[in-house]
Coordinates of C-alpha atoms in Angstrom, one line a residue:
M19 CA 0.0 -0.1 0.0
A20 CA 1.3 3.4 -1.1
R21 CA 2.2 5.6 1.8
F22 CA 0.5 8.9 2.5
N23 CA 2.5 11.7 1.6
P24 CA 1.3 15.3 2.5
L25 CA 3.8 16.7 0.3
R26 CA 1.8 15.3 -2.9
W27 CA -1.7 16.0 -1.4
A28 CA -1.1 19.8 -1.2
F29 CA 0.7 20.2 -4.5
F30 CA -2.7 17.8 -5.7
S31 CA -5.1 20.6 -4.0
L32 CA -3.1 23.6 -5.6
A33 CA -3.6 22.0 -8.7
L34 CA -7.4 21.5 -8.2
S35 CA -7.7 25.1 -6.9
L36 CA -5.6 26.4 -10.3
G37 CA -8.2 24.0 -12.4
S38 CA -10.9 25.5 -11.2
G39 CA -10.2 29.1 -11.2
L40 CA -9.3 28.4 -15.2
S41 CA -12.4 26.8 -15.8
A42 CA -14.3 30.2 -14.5
G43 CA -12.0 32.2 -16.7
F44 CA -12.8 29.8 -19.6
F45 CA -16.6 30.3 -19.1
M46 CA -17.2 33.8 -18.5
P47 CA -17.2 35.0 -22.3
A48 CA -20.1 32.7 -22.5
Q49 CA -21.8 34.4 -19.7
A50 CA -21.3 37.8 -21.4
E51 CA -22.5 36.6 -24.6
L52 CA -26.1 35.6 -22.8
H53 CA -26.0 39.0 -21.4
S54 CA -25.8 40.8 -24.4
S55 CA -28.5 38.2 -26.4
L56 CA -31.6 40.2 -27.4
Q57 CA -34.0 41.4 -24.9
L58 CA -37.8 42.6 -24.7
N59 CA -39.1 44.5 -21.9
L60 CA -42.2 46.3 -21.1
D61 CA -42.3 48.7 -18.3
T62 CA -46.1 47.7 -17.2
S63 CA -48.2 44.3 -17.9
R64 CA -51.8 46.6 -17.2
L65 CA -52.5 49.9 -18.0
G66 CA -55.7 52.3 -19.2
V67 CA -57.0 52.5 -22.9
N68 CA -56.1 56.1 -22.7
D69 CA -52.5 55.2 -21.3
R70 CA -49.3 54.5 -22.9
L71 CA -46.5 51.8 -22.4
V72 CA -42.7 51.6 -23.6
A73 CA -41.1 48.6 -25.2
S74 CA -37.6 48.3 -24.8
F75 CA -35.0 46.3 -27.2
L76 CA -31.5 45.8 -26.1
A77 CA -29.3 44.2 -28.6
P78 CA -25.8 43.6 -28.8
G79 CA -23.7 45.8 -31.2
S80 CA -24.2 49.3 -32.7
L81 CA -27.3 49.1 -34.9
S82 CA -29.2 51.4 -37.4
E83 CA -32.0 49.5 -38.5
P84 CA -34.6 48.9 -35.9
P85 CA -37.1 45.9 -35.2
D86 CA -40.2 45.6 -37.1
L87 CA -43.3 46.0 -35.1
S88 CA -46.0 45.8 -37.9
S89 CA -47.6 42.4 -36.2
W90 CA -48.4 44.5 -33.4
Q91 CA -50.5 47.3 -35.2
D92 CA -53.8 46.0 -35.1
S93 CA -53.6 46.3 -31.1
F94 CA -51.3 49.3 -30.6
L95 CA -51.0 52.8 -32.1
I96 CA -46.3 52.6 -32.3
S97 CA -44.5 55.6 -32.3
S98 CA -41.4 56.1 -34.0
P99 CA -38.7 54.6 -32.4
Q100 CA -35.6 56.4 -30.1
R101 CA -32.3 54.9 -30.2
S102 CA -29.6 55.1 -27.9
L103 CA -26.0 53.1 -27.3
L104 CA -25.1 51.9 -24.1
T105 CA -21.3 51.5 -24.0
R106 CA -19.5 49.3 -20.9
H107 CA -16.2 48.8 -20.2
T108 CA -14.9 45.9 -18.3
T109 CA -11.5 44.3 -17.4
Q110 CA -12.3 42.0 -20.5
G111 CA -13.0 44.8 -22.7
R112 CA -15.4 47.1 -24.2
S113 CA -19.1 46.1 -24.9
V114 CA -21.7 48.1 -27.1
Q115 CA -25.3 47.4 -27.1
T116 CA -28.2 49.5 -28.8
R117 CA -31.6 50.2 -26.9
W118 CA -34.7 50.9 -28.9
Q119 CA -37.4 51.8 -27.1
F120 CA -41.2 52.1 -28.4
K121 CA -44.3 54.2 -27.1
L122 CA -47.7 51.9 -27.5
Q123 CA -51.2 53.2 -27.2
P124 CA -53.7 50.7 -27.0
R125 CA -56.6 50.8 -29.9
Q126 CA -58.8 48.6 -27.5
A127 CA -59.3 47.6 -23.9
G128 CA -59.0 43.9 -22.9
L129 CA -56.4 41.0 -22.8
I130 CA -53.7 42.1 -25.6
T131 CA -51.0 39.3 -26.4
L132 CA -48.2 40.6 -28.3
A133 CA -46.6 38.2 -31.0
P134 CA -43.2 37.5 -30.9
I135 CA -40.7 39.9 -32.5
E136 CA -38.1 38.0 -35.0
Y137 CA -34.6 40.2 -35.0
L138 CA -31.2 40.0 -35.7
G139 CA -31.9 35.8 -36.0
Q140 CA -33.7 35.7 -32.8
T141 CA -36.8 35.7 -31.8
T142 CA -38.6 37.2 -28.6
N143 CA -41.0 35.7 -26.1
S144 CA -45.2 36.0 -26.7
L145 CA -46.3 39.0 -24.3
S146 CA -49.8 39.5 -22.8
V147 CA -51.0 43.2 -21.6
R148 CA -54.2 44.1 -20.2
V149 CA -55.6 47.1 -20.9
L150 CA -58.5 48.5 -18.7
D151 CA -61.2 50.8 -20.1
N152 CA -62.3 54.3 -18.4
E153 CA -59.0 54.0 -16.3
V154 CA -57.0 57.5 -15.5
P155 CA -53.8 57.3 -16.9
R156 CA -50.6 56.6 -14.9
S157 CA -49.3 59.9 -15.5
I158 CA -52.0 61.6 -13.9
L159 CA -52.6 62.0 -10.4
A160 CA -55.5 60.9 -8.6
D161 CA -56.6 64.6 -7.5
A162 CA -55.7 66.3 -11.0
D163 CA -58.9 68.5 -12.2
S164 CA -57.7 68.5 -15.5
F165 CA -55.5 67.1 -18.2
V166 CA -55.0 66.3 -21.8
M167 CA -54.1 63.6 -24.0
T168 CA -53.6 63.0 -27.8
S169 CA -53.8 60.6 -30.2
L170 CA -53.5 59.8 -33.8
D171 CA -55.5 57.1 -36.2
K172 CA -52.5 56.2 -37.9
M173 CA -48.8 56.3 -37.2
K174 CA -47.4 55.8 -40.8
V175 CA -48.7 58.3 -43.4
Y176 CA -47.7 59.0 -47.1
R177 CA -46.7 62.5 -48.0
N178 CA -49.3 65.0 -48.3
A179 CA -52.0 62.4 -47.3
Q180 CA -53.9 62.9 -44.3
A181 CA -53.6 61.9 -40.3
L182 CA -55.8 62.6 -37.9
L183 CA -55.3 63.7 -34.8
T184 CA -57.1 63.9 -31.4
F185 CA -57.0 66.3 -28.8
S186 CA -58.5 65.5 -25.6
I187 CA -59.1 67.6 -22.4
Y188 CA -60.7 65.8 -19.2
H189 CA -61.9 68.5 -16.6
R190 CA -63.9 68.6 -13.9
D191 CA -65.4 72.2 -14.1
P192 CA -66.6 73.1 -17.6
L193 CA -64.0 75.4 -19.8
P194 CA -64.8 79.4 -20.1
E195 CA -66.1 80.7 -23.0
S196 CA -62.6 82.6 -23.1
T197 CA -60.8 79.4 -23.3
E198 CA -57.9 79.2 -26.2
F199 CA -57.0 76.0 -27.9
I200 CA -53.6 75.9 -29.4
P201 CA -53.5 73.7 -32.5
P202 CA -50.4 71.4 -33.4
Y203 CA -47.8 72.5 -35.6
L204 CA -45.9 71.3 -38.4
E205 CA -43.2 72.5 -39.8
F206 CA -43.3 71.3 -43.3
G207 CA -47.0 70.7 -43.9
Q208 CA -50.1 72.0 -43.2
V209 CA -52.8 71.8 -40.2
R210 CA -56.5 71.8 -40.8
T211 CA -59.1 72.0 -37.5
L212 CA -62.1 69.8 -38.2
G213 CA -65.1 71.8 -36.7
E214 CA -65.4 72.9 -33.4
P215 CA -64.8 71.4 -30.1
R216 CA -67.1 68.5 -28.8
Q217 CA -67.8 68.2 -25.0
A218 CA -69.2 65.0 -23.4
L219 CA -69.4 64.0 -19.6
I220 CA -68.3 60.5 -18.8
D221 CA -67.2 58.7 -15.8
I222 CA -63.6 57.8 -15.3
N223 CA -62.7 55.7 -12.1
R224 CA -66.1 56.4 -10.7
Q225 CA -65.2 60.4 -11.1
A226 CA -67.2 62.5 -13.0
F227 CA -65.1 64.3 -16.1
Y228 CA -66.1 66.6 -19.1
V229 CA -64.2 65.5 -21.8
T230 CA -63.8 68.1 -24.5
E231 CA -62.3 66.9 -28.0
L232 CA -61.4 68.8 -31.2
T233 CA -59.8 66.7 -34.1
Y234 CA -57.1 68.3 -36.8
A235 CA -56.2 66.7 -40.2
L236 CA -52.4 66.8 -40.6
F237 CA -50.8 66.7 -43.8
P238 CA -47.0 66.6 -43.5
D239 CA -44.6 67.5 -46.7
E240 CA -41.7 65.8 -45.4
V241 CA -40.3 62.5 -45.7
G242 CA -38.9 60.6 -42.7
F243 CA -39.6 60.9 -39.1
V244 CA -41.3 64.3 -38.5
G245 CA -42.2 65.5 -35.4
V246 CA -45.7 67.1 -34.4
E247 CA -45.6 70.0 -32.0
A248 CA -48.7 68.5 -29.7
P249 CA -51.4 70.9 -29.5
G250 CA -52.7 72.8 -26.0
V251 CA -55.5 74.6 -24.4
R252 CA -55.1 77.8 -21.8
I253 CA -57.6 77.8 -19.6
P254 CA -58.4 81.3 -17.4
G255 CA -58.4 81.0 -13.9
P256 CA -61.1 82.4 -11.4
Q257 CA -61.5 86.2 -11.1
N258 CA -58.7 87.4 -13.4
A259 CA -56.5 84.3 -11.6
D260 CA -53.3 83.2 -13.3
Q261 CA -54.1 80.8 -16.7
L262 CA -53.3 77.6 -16.7
E263 CA -51.9 76.2 -19.9
L264 CA -52.0 72.0 -20.6
L265 CA -49.8 71.0 -23.3
A266 CA -49.7 67.2 -24.7
D267 CA -46.7 65.4 -25.6
N268 CA -45.3 65.8 -28.5
L269 CA -45.3 63.4 -31.3
V270 CA -43.6 61.7 -34.3
L271 CA -45.3 60.6 -37.6
E272 CA -43.6 58.5 -40.0
V273 CA -43.9 60.3 -43.3
M274 CA -43.6 57.8 -46.4
P275 CA -42.6 59.2 -49.5
E276 CA -44.9 59.1 -53.1
A277 CA -46.1 55.6 -53.8
H278 CA -47.3 56.6 -57.8
V279 CA -46.9 59.7 -59.6
S280 CA -48.5 60.1 -62.7
S281 CA -47.0 61.0 -65.9
Q282 CA -48.5 64.5 -65.8
G283 CA -46.8 64.8 -62.6
F284 CA -49.6 64.3 -60.2
W285 CA -49.3 62.7 -56.5
L286 CA -52.6 62.0 -55.5
P287 CA -53.3 60.5 -51.9
A288 CA -56.7 60.5 -50.9
N289 CA -59.2 58.2 -48.9
D290 CA -61.6 58.2 -51.8
L291 CA -61.7 59.8 -55.1
L292 CA -65.4 60.5 -56.7
L293 CA -66.0 62.2 -60.3
S294 CA -69.3 63.2 -61.8
D295 CA -69.2 63.7 -65.7
Q296 CA -72.4 65.3 -67.2
T297 CA -73.0 66.8 -70.7
R298 CA -76.4 68.5 -71.6
S299 CA -77.6 70.5 -74.1
L300 CA -78.6 74.6 -74.1
E301 CA -82.1 74.9 -74.9
D302 CA -83.6 78.1 -76.9
E303 CA -80.1 78.8 -78.5
S304 CA -80.2 79.9 -82.3
Q305 CA -77.2 77.2 -82.6
P306 CA -76.6 73.7 -80.6
R307 CA -74.4 74.1 -78.0
L308 CA -73.9 72.3 -74.6
I309 CA -72.5 72.4 -71.4
R310 CA -70.1 69.6 -69.8
H311 CA -70.3 69.6 -65.9
L312 CA -67.1 67.6 -64.3
H313 CA -67.6 67.3 -60.4
L314 CA -65.1 66.1 -58.6
I315 CA -65.0 65.0 -54.9
A316 CA -61.4 64.3 -52.9
Q317 CA -62.2 62.8 -49.4
G318 CA -58.7 63.0 -47.2
L319 CA -57.3 65.9 -49.6
T320 CA -56.3 69.4 -49.9
S321 CA -57.3 71.5 -52.9
E322 CA -53.6 72.4 -53.4
R323 CA -52.9 68.5 -54.5
L324 CA -55.3 68.5 -57.4
P325 CA -54.6 69.3 -60.7
E326 CA -55.2 73.0 -62.2
Q327 CA -57.9 71.5 -64.8
L328 CA -59.4 68.1 -65.0
L329 CA -59.9 68.1 -68.6
D330 CA -56.7 68.6 -71.3
A331 CA -58.6 70.5 -73.8
A332 CA -55.9 72.7 -75.5
H333 CA -56.0 71.2 -78.5
Y334 CA -59.7 71.5 -79.2
S335 CA -60.8 74.4 -80.1
H336 CA -65.0 73.6 -79.6
Y337 CA -64.2 73.5 -76.0
R338 CA -64.1 76.3 -73.5
L339 CA -63.6 76.8 -69.7
L340 CA -66.5 78.7 -68.4
S341 CA -65.8 78.3 -65.0
R342 CA -63.5 76.5 -61.8
D343 CA -65.0 76.3 -58.6
L344 CA -63.1 74.7 -55.6
E345 CA -63.9 74.6 -52.4
E346 CA -62.8 72.6 -48.9
H347 CA -65.2 71.5 -46.6
T348 CA -64.5 69.9 -43.1
S349 CA -65.7 67.5 -40.8
A350 CA -65.2 64.8 -38.0
Q351 CA -63.8 62.5 -40.4
G352 CA -61.2 65.1 -42.4
V353 CA -61.1 67.3 -45.3
T354 CA -63.3 67.1 -48.4
T355 CA -62.1 69.1 -51.3
W356 CA -64.9 69.4 -54.3
L357 CA -64.0 70.6 -58.0
Q358 CA -66.6 71.3 -60.6
E359 CA -65.8 72.8 -63.6
L360 CA -68.1 74.0 -66.5
W361 CA -67.1 74.2 -70.1
L362 CA -68.8 75.2 -72.8
I363 CA -69.0 73.1 -76.4
E364 CA -69.4 75.3 -79.0
P365 CA -69.3 73.9 -82.5
Q366 CA -68.7 75.6 -85.7
A367 CA -70.3 73.1 -87.9
S368 CA -72.1 69.7 -88.7
G369 CA -70.2 66.8 -88.5
L370 CA -68.2 64.7 -85.4
Y371 CA -66.3 66.4 -82.8
E372 CA -64.2 64.7 -80.1
H373 CA -65.5 64.4 -76.4
P374 CA -62.0 64.1 -74.6
G375 CA -62.5 61.7 -71.3
V376 CA -60.9 62.3 -68.0
D377 CA -57.7 60.0 -66.8
L378 CA -57.4 60.8 -62.9
Y379 CA -54.1 58.5 -61.6
W380 CA -54.7 58.5 -57.8
W381 CA -53.4 56.4 -54.6
D382 CA -55.8 54.9 -52.5
T383 CA -54.7 55.4 -48.7
Q384 CA -57.1 52.9 -47.4
A385 CA -56.3 49.8 -49.9
E386 CA -53.0 50.9 -50.3
Q387 CA -52.8 50.8 -54.2
G388 CA -52.6 53.1 -57.0
R389 CA -56.2 53.2 -58.7
V390 CA -57.8 55.3 -61.9
L391 CA -60.8 57.4 -62.1
S392 CA -61.4 57.9 -65.9
T393 CA -64.4 58.6 -68.3
P394 CA -64.4 57.3 -72.0
H395 CA -63.2 59.2 -74.4
S396 CA -65.5 60.0 -77.2
E397 CA -67.2 61.8 -79.7
L398 CA -70.4 63.7 -80.4
E399 CA -72.2 64.3 -83.8
I400 CA -73.3 68.2 -84.0
A401 CA -76.1 68.7 -87.1
L402 CA -76.3 72.3 -87.3
P403 CA -79.7 73.8 -88.9
E404 CA -79.6 74.4 -92.8
P405 CA -78.6 78.2 -93.3
L406 CA -81.6 79.7 -95.6
M407 CA -81.1 79.9 -99.7
A408 CA -80.8 82.9 -100.6
A409 CA -83.4 84.7 -103.5
P410 CA -81.5 85.1 -107.1
V411 CA -80.9 88.5 -107.7
S412 CA -82.5 90.1 -110.8
T413 CA -80.7 92.1 -113.4
I414 CA -83.1 94.9 -112.4
E415 CA -82.8 94.5 -109.0
A416 CA -79.1 94.6 -109.8
N417 CA -79.1 97.7 -112.0
T418 CA -81.3 99.4 -109.3
P419 CA -79.8 103.2 -108.5
W420 CA -78.2 103.5 -104.8
P421 CA -81.9 105.0 -103.7
L422 CA -83.7 102.7 -104.6
A423 CA -81.9 99.6 -103.2
W424 CA -81.5 101.9 -99.7
I425 CA -85.9 101.8 -99.8
S426 CA -85.7 98.0 -100.5
L427 CA -83.0 97.5 -97.6
L428 CA -85.4 99.3 -95.3
G429 CA -88.1 97.4 -96.7
G430 CA -86.3 94.1 -95.8
A431 CA -85.9 95.3 -92.1
A432 CA -89.1 96.4 -91.4
L433 CA -90.6 92.7 -92.9
L434 CA -87.8 91.4 -90.3
L435 CA -89.3 93.5 -87.4
L436 CA -92.3 92.5 -88.4
A437 CA -91.7 88.9 -88.4
F438 CA -89.9 89.2 -85.2
G439 CA -92.9 91.1 -83.6
S440 CA -95.5 88.0 -84.5
W441 CA -93.1 85.6 -82.8
A442 CA -92.1 87.7 -79.6
L443 CA -96.5 88.2 -79.3
Q444 CA -96.9 84.3 -79.7
R445 CA -94.0 83.9 -76.9
R446 CA -95.6 86.1 -74.8
G447 CA -99.1 84.8 -75.1
W448 CA -100.9 86.1 -78.0
R449 CA -102.3 82.5 -78.7
L450 CA -104.4 83.1 -75.3
A451 CA -106.5 85.1 -77.2
F452 CA -108.3 82.3 -79.3
R453 CA -108.9 80.4 -76.1
S454 CA -112.8 80.8 -74.6
V455 CA -111.9 83.1 -72.0
P456 CA -113.6 86.8 -71.8
K457 CA -111.1 89.3 -73.6
P458 CA -109.8 91.9 -71.6
E459 CA -110.3 95.6 -72.7
K460 CA -107.6 97.1 -74.2
P461 CA -105.7 99.6 -71.8
D462 CA -106.9 103.3 -72.4
H463 CA -103.6 104.4 -72.0
P464 CA -102.9 105.9 -75.6
N465 CA -99.4 104.8 -75.9
A466 CA -100.1 101.1 -75.0
S467 CA -98.2 98.6 -77.2
A468 CA -99.5 95.4 -78.7
V469 CA -96.6 93.9 -76.3
E470 CA -98.6 95.1 -73.4
W471 CA -101.9 94.0 -74.1
A472 CA -100.7 90.6 -74.8
E473 CA -98.9 90.6 -71.3
A474 CA -102.1 91.5 -69.6
M475 CA -104.2 88.7 -71.5
A476 CA -101.3 86.6 -70.0
L477 CA -101.3 87.7 -66.5
Q478 CA -105.6 87.5 -66.7
Q479 CA -104.8 83.6 -67.4
A480 CA -102.3 83.1 -64.7
P481 CA -103.5 82.0 -61.3
N482 CA -103.8 84.9 -58.7
A483 CA -102.8 87.5 -61.6
K484 CA -103.1 91.1 -60.6
P485 CA -105.3 93.1 -63.1
M486 CA -103.5 95.7 -64.8
S487 CA -103.8 99.6 -63.8
A488 CA -105.3 101.8 -66.7
E489 CA -103.3 104.6 -64.9
K490 CA -99.6 102.9 -65.1
P491 CA -99.2 100.1 -67.4
S492 CA -97.2 97.3 -66.7
A493 CA -93.3 97.4 -67.5
P494 CA -91.6 95.2 -70.0
H495 CA -90.1 91.9 -69.5
S496 CA -86.9 92.2 -67.0
S497 CA -85.4 90.4 -64.5
T498 CA -85.1 93.1 -62.1
H499 CA -88.3 94.2 -60.1
S500 CA -89.4 97.3 -58.8
S501 CA -87.7 99.0 -56.1
T502 CA -90.9 99.9 -54.3
Q503 CA -92.3 96.7 -52.3
S504 CA -94.7 96.7 -49.6
P505 CA -93.4 95.2 -46.1
A506 CA -96.2 92.2 -46.9
Q507 CA -93.6 91.5 -49.4
I508 CA -90.4 91.7 -47.9
A509 CA -91.6 89.4 -45.4
D510 CA -93.2 87.1 -47.6
E511 CA -90.0 86.6 -49.6
A512 CA -87.7 86.2 -46.3
L513 CA -90.2 83.5 -45.0
A514 CA -90.0 82.0 -48.9
F515 CA -86.2 82.0 -48.7
Q516 CA -85.8 80.4 -45.4
I517 CA -88.0 77.4 -46.3
L518 CA -86.0 77.1 -49.6
A519 CA -82.8 77.3 -47.4
A520 CA -84.0 74.4 -45.3
S521 CA -84.5 72.4 -47.7
C522 CA -81.1 72.9 -49.7
E523 CA -79.3 72.1 -46.6
R524 CA -81.4 68.9 -46.1
N525 CA -80.5 68.2 -49.7
D526 CA -83.9 67.7 -50.5
M527 CA -84.5 67.8 -54.1
Q528 CA -88.7 67.2 -53.9
A529 CA -88.9 70.0 -51.3
A530 CA -86.4 72.5 -52.9
R531 CA -88.2 72.3 -56.5
S532 CA -91.6 73.6 -55.0
A533 CA -89.6 75.8 -52.3
L534 CA -87.4 77.6 -55.6
V535 CA -90.6 78.1 -57.6
S536 CA -92.9 79.8 -54.8
W537 CA -89.4 81.6 -53.5
S538 CA -89.5 82.8 -57.3
R539 CA -93.0 84.4 -57.0
S540 CA -92.0 86.5 -53.8
F541 CA -88.8 87.8 -55.4
W542 CA -90.1 88.5 -58.8
P543 CA -93.7 89.5 -57.9
D544 CA -94.0 91.2 -61.4
H545 CA -93.9 87.6 -63.0
A546 CA -96.1 84.6 -63.3
I547 CA -93.8 81.8 -62.2
Q548 CA -95.9 78.3 -62.7
G549 CA -92.7 76.1 -62.8
L550 CA -88.7 75.6 -63.4
D551 CA -89.0 76.4 -66.7
A552 CA -90.2 79.9 -66.2
I553 CA -87.3 81.0 -63.8
Y554 CA -84.7 80.4 -66.8
E555 CA -86.1 83.6 -68.4
V556 CA -86.9 85.8 -65.6
A557 CA -83.5 84.8 -63.6
R558 CA -81.4 85.5 -66.9
N559 CA -78.6 84.2 -64.7
Q560 CA -76.3 81.7 -66.2
T561 CA -74.9 80.5 -62.8
L562 CA -78.6 79.9 -61.4
N563 CA -80.0 78.4 -64.8
F564 CA -77.1 75.5 -64.7
L565 CA -78.0 74.8 -61.1
I566 CA -81.6 74.5 -61.8
L567 CA -80.5 72.2 -64.9
D568 CA -78.5 70.1 -62.4
L569 CA -81.7 69.9 -59.9
E570 CA -84.2 68.6 -63.1
H571 CA -81.0 66.1 -64.1
H572 CA -81.1 64.6 -60.6
L573 CA -85.1 64.6 -60.4
L574 CA -85.0 62.8 -63.6
H575 CA -82.2 60.5 -62.6
P576 CA -82.3 59.7 -58.7
H577 CA -80.0 56.8 -58.8
E578 CA -77.0 58.8 -60.2
G579 CA -76.0 60.5 -57.3
V580 CA -76.7 62.6 -54.5
W581 CA -77.7 66.0 -55.4
Q582 CA -76.2 68.8 -53.3
G583 CA -78.2 71.8 -52.4
D584 CA -75.5 74.3 -50.8
L585 CA -74.4 75.8 -54.3
L586 CA -78.2 76.3 -55.4
L587 CA -78.2 78.3 -52.1
Q588 CA -75.2 80.2 -52.7
A589 CA -76.5 81.2 -56.0
I590 CA -80.0 82.5 -54.3
Q591 CA -78.4 84.8 -51.7
T592 CA -75.8 85.9 -54.0
L593 CA -78.8 87.7 -56.0
R594 CA -80.5 88.7 -52.7
K595 CA -77.4 90.7 -51.8
R596 CA -77.2 91.8 -55.1
R597 CA -80.8 93.5 -55.1
Q598 CA -80.3 94.4 -51.6
L599 CA -77.3 96.3 -52.7
A600 CA -79.3 97.6 -55.8
L601 CA -81.9 99.3 -53.7
S602 CA -79.5 100.7 -50.9
R603 CA -78.4 102.5 -53.8

């Protein structure tokens, strides 16, 4: 048996200790690699629907590309990432890590499961967050009398497209009338305020709060991560005390570049685009003429983005632009732009004329794809009336001296005037004399003309007609009326206008037609107006005639689109203002 040697045992123990130390030193880098792997942390697992949580990603190395959180967008509004570098110096050397932080605002209440994120070849674990409804945000003290919050309907938006920002003010007491609202600010872009503030009374954690909301439409004009200076509010204190100013946290929008630009250079990012194209003939014209009405409605797009002309008619001599009207309307859903163009088509001779179509290439921001809005290119067949054949000139007329020629010319002019007078009498009511009605007495005024007598007959046939005064014959046909109106007539016209305005605001076609006829009778009391046809001749206003044509078209074709009565109402208001201005002079 071997003999125990203390010296050998001590040497063996020393070697074992050294081996253990070397083993520990050998495995230390593996332990550092473990701490340098991808990590995901949430600052909370329970929050209110109006609150935000912070998701932090920690990855080894100096990185420039953030993780892709698109799989979380259905559950959260995600801010742009904030990047920071973490440098650590140890005895083993220097290590660098990149931290990415995202602010997440939940879209709805309930239990939300965050899908795993793959980044740098590694995958995070699945996490869950519980979102509570009507819970006071953690950043607000329990005894706070007022606080503000903001939210965006999207965190990514195309350049010049619309993003909606909602600014919410929570307050225990109603806001004073002198409260000042501070709109958000974009250094490169436009901001539109959408309507007036909306107020409601809600319950938050068994506490009654007023909530006042404003919505703004943002149209950024810069690509990249764009900062938005958040809105705020200034609430005056009681009895001239210092005012309370509340400012929300600034926001960040990720603005994407143009996805589709047309060959004409247009970039039209919109929620929806609607086009109406109607062509009608103008009646009571000496030659065939047509009116083409183009009406474009762009939702989620400002007026500056629309093309200068919908129709490229530079190469068509028979086309002439009459008017171009551009309007912006705002609602809680955003900005809606109306563009209306009126084109006059004037053919010079019979034949086929090109009827150019409209092609608009636009980007659908809802469906994330390009679309084309177009009307077909066609031809119009125009048949002008044949001119009268000139009578052959006899040799006697050719040799007629100049004085006799002038006599013949004057005689021909007299015949033309007689023919025109006969046509005018028929148009103004001469045919009424042949009906079985009592023949009115001819006015006693010695200078009363045949036209005035015919007008008297027409007035007698019309319902509620007023008898012609023997001392003051009726005035010739005119779109103006007497400057002397009785208070009763003024009141009747004002009441009729209120009824017409209500019908136009409701976009009620049937009611607007009846109200328009009633108002016209009050506005032009000297004329017997029985229908829309009579208004054309009395008004002698091209804009009003076009809008009445549009009303008649929608009455005949109610399924082709919704009739909008605001333009007709504006035309009526213009007529009333012009008359009031003329009477005040």
